[in-house]
CSV table of C-alpha atoms in Angstrom, one decimal:
chain,number,residue,atom,x,y,z
I,1425,MET,CA,-54.1,5.0,-94.5
I,1426,LYS,CA,-55.4,4.8,-97.1
I,1427,ALA,CA,-54.1,2.4,-99.6
I,1428,PRO,CA,-52.6,3.5,-102.8
I,1429,ASP,CA,-54.7,3.6,-106.1
I,1430,VAL,CA,-52.0,2.1,-108.5
I,1431,ARG,CA,-49.6,-0.5,-107.9
I,1432,VAL,CA,-46.3,0.2,-110.1
I,1433,ALA,CA,-43.4,-1.6,-111.1
I,1434,VAL,CA,-40.4,0.1,-112.4
I,1435,CYS,CA,-37.6,-1.8,-114.9
I,1436,ALA,CA,-34.8,-0.1,-116.3
I,1437,ALA,CA,-31.6,0.2,-118.0
I,1438,ASP,CA,-29.4,0.8,-115.5
I,1439,PRO,CA,-29.4,1.4,-111.8
I,1440,VAL,CA,-29.6,5.1,-112.2
I,1441,THR,CA,-32.6,5.9,-114.1
I,1442,SER,CA,-34.8,2.9,-111.9
I,1443,ALA,CA,-33.5,5.4,-109.0
I,1444,GLY,CA,-35.0,8.3,-110.9
I,1445,LEU,CA,-38.3,6.9,-112.1
I,1446,VAL,CA,-38.6,5.8,-108.3
I,1447,GLY,CA,-38.4,8.9,-106.7
I,1448,ILE,CA,-40.9,11.0,-109.2
I,1449,LEU,CA,-43.4,7.9,-109.1
I,1450,SER,CA,-43.4,8.5,-105.5
I,1451,GLN,CA,-44.2,11.8,-105.4
I,1452,ASP,CA,-47.5,10.9,-105.8
I,1453,THR,CA,-49.5,9.3,-102.4
I,1454,THR,CA,-51.6,7.6,-105.0
I,1455,ILE,CA,-48.8,5.4,-106.2
I,1456,ALA,CA,-47.2,2.3,-104.9
I,1457,VAL,CA,-43.6,1.2,-105.9
I,1458,VAL,CA,-43.8,-2.0,-105.8
I,1459,ALA,CA,-41.6,-5.8,-106.3
I,1460,GLY,CA,-43.1,-7.0,-109.7
I,1461,GLN,CA,-45.9,-9.5,-109.2
I,1462,ASP,CA,-48.2,-7.6,-106.9
I,1463,ALA,CA,-47.7,-4.7,-109.1
I,1464,ASP,CA,-51.3,-3.2,-111.7
I,1465,VAL,CA,-48.8,-0.9,-114.3
I,1466,LEU,CA,-45.0,-1.3,-115.7
I,1467,VAL,CA,-43.3,1.4,-116.6
I,1468,ALA,CA,-40.0,0.1,-118.1
I,1469,ALA,CA,-37.5,2.3,-119.2
I,1470,GLU,CA,-35.0,1.4,-122.6
I,1471,ASP,CA,-31.6,2.4,-122.8
I,1472,PRO,CA,-32.4,6.0,-125.3
I,1473,ALA,CA,-29.8,4.7,-128.2
I,1474,GLY,CA,-30.8,0.8,-128.6
I,1475,GLN,CA,-34.2,-0.5,-130.4
I,1476,ASP,CA,-34.3,-4.2,-129.0
I,1477,LEU,CA,-36.2,-3.4,-126.2
I,1478,PRO,CA,-34.6,-5.9,-124.3
I,1479,VAL,CA,-35.9,-4.5,-120.3
I,1480,LEU,CA,-39.3,-4.5,-121.7
I,1481,ARG,CA,-38.9,-8.2,-122.9
I,1482,ARG,CA,-37.4,-8.7,-119.3
I,1483,ALA,CA,-39.7,-7.7,-117.6
I,1484,VAL,CA,-42.6,-9.4,-120.0
I,1485,SER,CA,-41.3,-12.6,-119.0
I,1486,GLU,CA,-41.1,-12.0,-115.5
I,1487,LEU,CA,-43.7,-10.1,-114.7
I,1488,GLY,CA,-46.0,-11.6,-118.0
I,1489,ALA,CA,-48.2,-8.4,-119.6
I,1490,LEU,CA,-49.4,-6.1,-117.3
I,1491,PRO,CA,-50.5,-2.0,-119.0
I,1492,GLY,CA,-47.6,0.1,-118.9
I,1493,ILE,CA,-45.6,2.6,-119.9
I,1494,LEU,CA,-42.3,2.4,-122.3
I,1495,ILE,CA,-40.0,5.3,-122.4
I,1496,ALA,CA,-37.6,5.1,-125.3
I,1497,GLY,CA,-35.9,6.0,-128.1
I,1498,PRO,CA,-37.4,5.8,-132.0
I,1499,LEU,CA,-38.4,2.0,-132.5
I,1500,PRO,CA,-38.8,0.6,-135.7
I,1501,PRO,CA,-42.6,-0.9,-136.7
I,1502,SER,CA,-42.1,-4.7,-135.0
I,1503,GLY,CA,-40.6,-2.3,-132.0
I,1504,HIS,CA,-44.4,-0.6,-131.6
I,1505,ARG,CA,-45.6,-4.4,-132.6
I,1506,TRP,CA,-44.0,-5.9,-129.4
I,1507,ALA,CA,-44.9,-3.3,-127.6
I,1508,ALA,CA,-48.3,-2.9,-127.8
I,1509,ASP,CA,-48.8,-7.1,-127.4
I,1510,ALA,CA,-46.7,-6.7,-124.1
I,1511,GLY,CA,-49.4,-4.4,-122.9
I,1512,VAL,CA,-48.1,-1.0,-123.0
I,1513,ARG,CA,-50.5,1.4,-123.7
I,1514,CYS,CA,-48.1,4.7,-124.2
I,1515,VAL,CA,-44.7,5.0,-125.4
I,1516,LEU,CA,-43.0,8.0,-124.2
I,1517,PRO,CA,-39.5,9.6,-125.8
I,1518,HIS,CA,-37.1,10.0,-122.7
I,1519,ARG,CA,-37.4,13.9,-123.3
I,1520,ALA,CA,-41.3,13.6,-123.0
I,1521,ALA,CA,-41.0,11.8,-119.3
I,1522,ARG,CA,-41.4,14.5,-117.3
I,1523,PRO,CA,-43.0,13.8,-113.7
I,1524,ASP,CA,-46.5,14.5,-114.2
I,1525,ARG,CA,-46.6,13.4,-117.5
I,1526,LEU,CA,-45.1,10.2,-116.5
I,1527,ILE,CA,-47.6,10.0,-113.2
I,1528,ALA,CA,-50.6,11.1,-115.5
I,1529,GLU,CA,-49.6,8.6,-117.6
I,1530,VAL,CA,-49.6,5.4,-115.3
I,1531,MET,CA,-52.6,6.5,-113.4
I,1532,ALA,CA,-54.8,6.5,-116.7
I,1533,ALA,CA,-52.5,3.2,-117.8
I,1534,ARG,CA,-54.3,1.0,-115.5
I,1535,SER,CA,-57.8,1.7,-117.5
I,1536,ALA,CA,-56.7,2.8,-120.8
I,1537,PRO,CA,-57.6,0.7,-123.5
I,1538,THR,CA,-55.1,-1.9,-125.1
I,1539,ALA,CA,-53.4,0.0,-127.6
I,1540,SER,CA,-52.3,-1.1,-131.7
I,1541,ALA,CA,-49.3,-0.4,-132.6
I,1542,ASP,CA,-50.1,2.7,-134.7
I,1543,ARG,CA,-51.6,4.0,-132.2
I,1544,LEU,CA,-48.0,3.3,-129.9
I,1545,ALA,CA,-46.0,4.6,-133.2
I,1546,ALA,CA,-48.6,8.2,-133.7
I,1547,GLY,CA,-48.7,9.1,-129.8
I,1548,TYR,CA,-44.7,8.8,-129.9
I,1549,GLY,CA,-44.6,10.7,-133.5
I,1550,ALA,CA,-47.0,13.7,-132.3
I,1551,LEU,CA,-44.5,13.9,-128.6
I,1552,THR,CA,-41.8,13.8,-130.8
I,1553,GLU,CA,-42.1,16.5,-134.0
I,1554,GLY,CA,-43.6,19.9,-133.1
I,1555,PRO,CA,-40.8,23.0,-132.7
I,1556,ALA,CA,-37.1,22.5,-131.7
I,1557,LEU,CA,-36.5,21.2,-128.0
I,1558,PHE,CA,-33.4,24.7,-128.2
I,1559,HIS,CA,-32.7,26.7,-130.7
I,1560,PRO,CA,-29.1,26.4,-132.5
I,1561,ARG,CA,-27.9,29.3,-130.5
I,1562,GLU,CA,-29.4,28.4,-127.1
I,1563,ILE,CA,-27.6,24.4,-128.1
I,1564,ASN,CA,-24.4,26.9,-128.6
I,1565,VAL,CA,-24.4,28.0,-125.2
I,1566,LEU,CA,-25.3,25.0,-123.7
I,1567,ARG,CA,-22.6,22.7,-124.8
I,1568,LEU,CA,-20.2,25.9,-123.5
I,1569,ILE,CA,-21.6,25.5,-120.1
I,1570,ALA,CA,-21.1,21.4,-120.3
I,1571,GLU,CA,-17.8,21.8,-121.2
I,1572,GLY,CA,-17.2,24.4,-118.2
I,1573,LYS,CA,-17.2,27.8,-119.5
I,1574,ASP,CA,-19.2,30.4,-117.9
I,1575,THR,CA,-20.2,33.2,-119.0
I,1576,ALA,CA,-17.9,35.5,-120.0
I,1577,GLU,CA,-16.5,33.2,-121.5
I,1578,ILE,CA,-19.2,31.8,-123.7
I,1579,GLY,CA,-19.5,35.5,-124.5
I,1580,ALA,CA,-16.4,36.2,-125.8
I,1581,VAL,CA,-16.5,32.2,-127.4
I,1582,MET,CA,-19.5,33.3,-129.0
I,1583,GLY,CA,-19.3,37.3,-129.8
I,1584,TYR,CA,-21.8,38.3,-127.6
I,1585,SER,CA,-22.3,40.0,-124.1
I,1586,GLN,CA,-22.6,38.6,-120.8
I,1587,ARG,CA,-25.6,39.9,-120.9
I,1588,THR,CA,-27.1,38.8,-124.2
I,1589,ILE,CA,-25.9,35.1,-122.8
I,1590,LYS,CA,-28.1,35.1,-120.1
I,1591,ASN,CA,-30.6,36.1,-122.3
I,1592,ILE,CA,-30.6,32.9,-124.7
I,1593,LEU,CA,-30.4,31.2,-121.3
I,1594,HIS,CA,-33.0,32.6,-119.6
I,1595,HIS,CA,-35.8,32.3,-122.3
I,1596,ALA,CA,-35.2,28.7,-123.1
I,1597,GLN,CA,-35.1,27.4,-119.7
I,1598,ARG,CA,-38.5,29.9,-119.3
I,1599,ARG,CA,-39.9,28.2,-122.9
I,1600,LEU,CA,-39.7,25.0,-121.6
I,1601,ALA,CA,-40.1,25.1,-117.4
I,1602,LEU,CA,-36.4,24.6,-116.7
I,1603,ARG,CA,-35.1,25.3,-113.4
I,1604,ASN,CA,-31.5,26.2,-114.2
I,1605,ARG,CA,-28.5,25.6,-116.3
I,1606,ALA,CA,-27.8,22.8,-115.1
I,1607,GLU,CA,-31.4,21.5,-115.6
I,1608,ALA,CA,-30.6,22.6,-119.3
I,1609,VAL,CA,-27.4,21.1,-120.0
I,1610,ALA,CA,-29.1,17.4,-119.0
I,1611,GLU,CA,-32.1,18.5,-121.2
I,1612,ALA,CA,-30.2,19.1,-124.1
I,1613,ILE,CA,-28.1,15.6,-123.6
I,1614,ARG,CA,-30.9,14.1,-123.0
I,1615,ALA,CA,-32.1,15.1,-126.7
I,1616,GLY,CA,-29.0,14.3,-127.9
I,1617,LEU,CA,-28.0,17.5,-129.1
I,1618,ILE,CA,-24.9,17.9,-126.7
């Protein structure tokens, strides 16, 4: 059996996020999730609302500076400087940390050049700017789904037919490559829209 190309340590703000990251990274046979000291790359996931980087700080104090990927909410300039000093090669917003993107960034991190604070901030900004994740009408539909309403109830509340509600959902799911309503609601929650 071939040894993995990259050994990754995962540190997260909560056990659910940690388990999700381990699951995503374990999908790729060239990546092995390992205990900290044996790692080539660090993946640290902060609380999306936090700005002090406690997860990254703890990981660096335990493991030392490793090339890393930081999944975080918006950071102040001092946060980008600290992340760059800690070896972070890329800062991903939570909504951009999709499996394919995360695996690609992990594979690139080990050989990527060190990043400056300005480069980290610019990369993060490029991933958060651009078109809105969901349109206002889609957000309203997703909010009502999250409240437990079915298509008929949502149509009645919004003044649309059931078919229109289904089309609104279908277009959002297709545009954002989401498999079902649950994923769409989860994405809206992660983005802080509902």
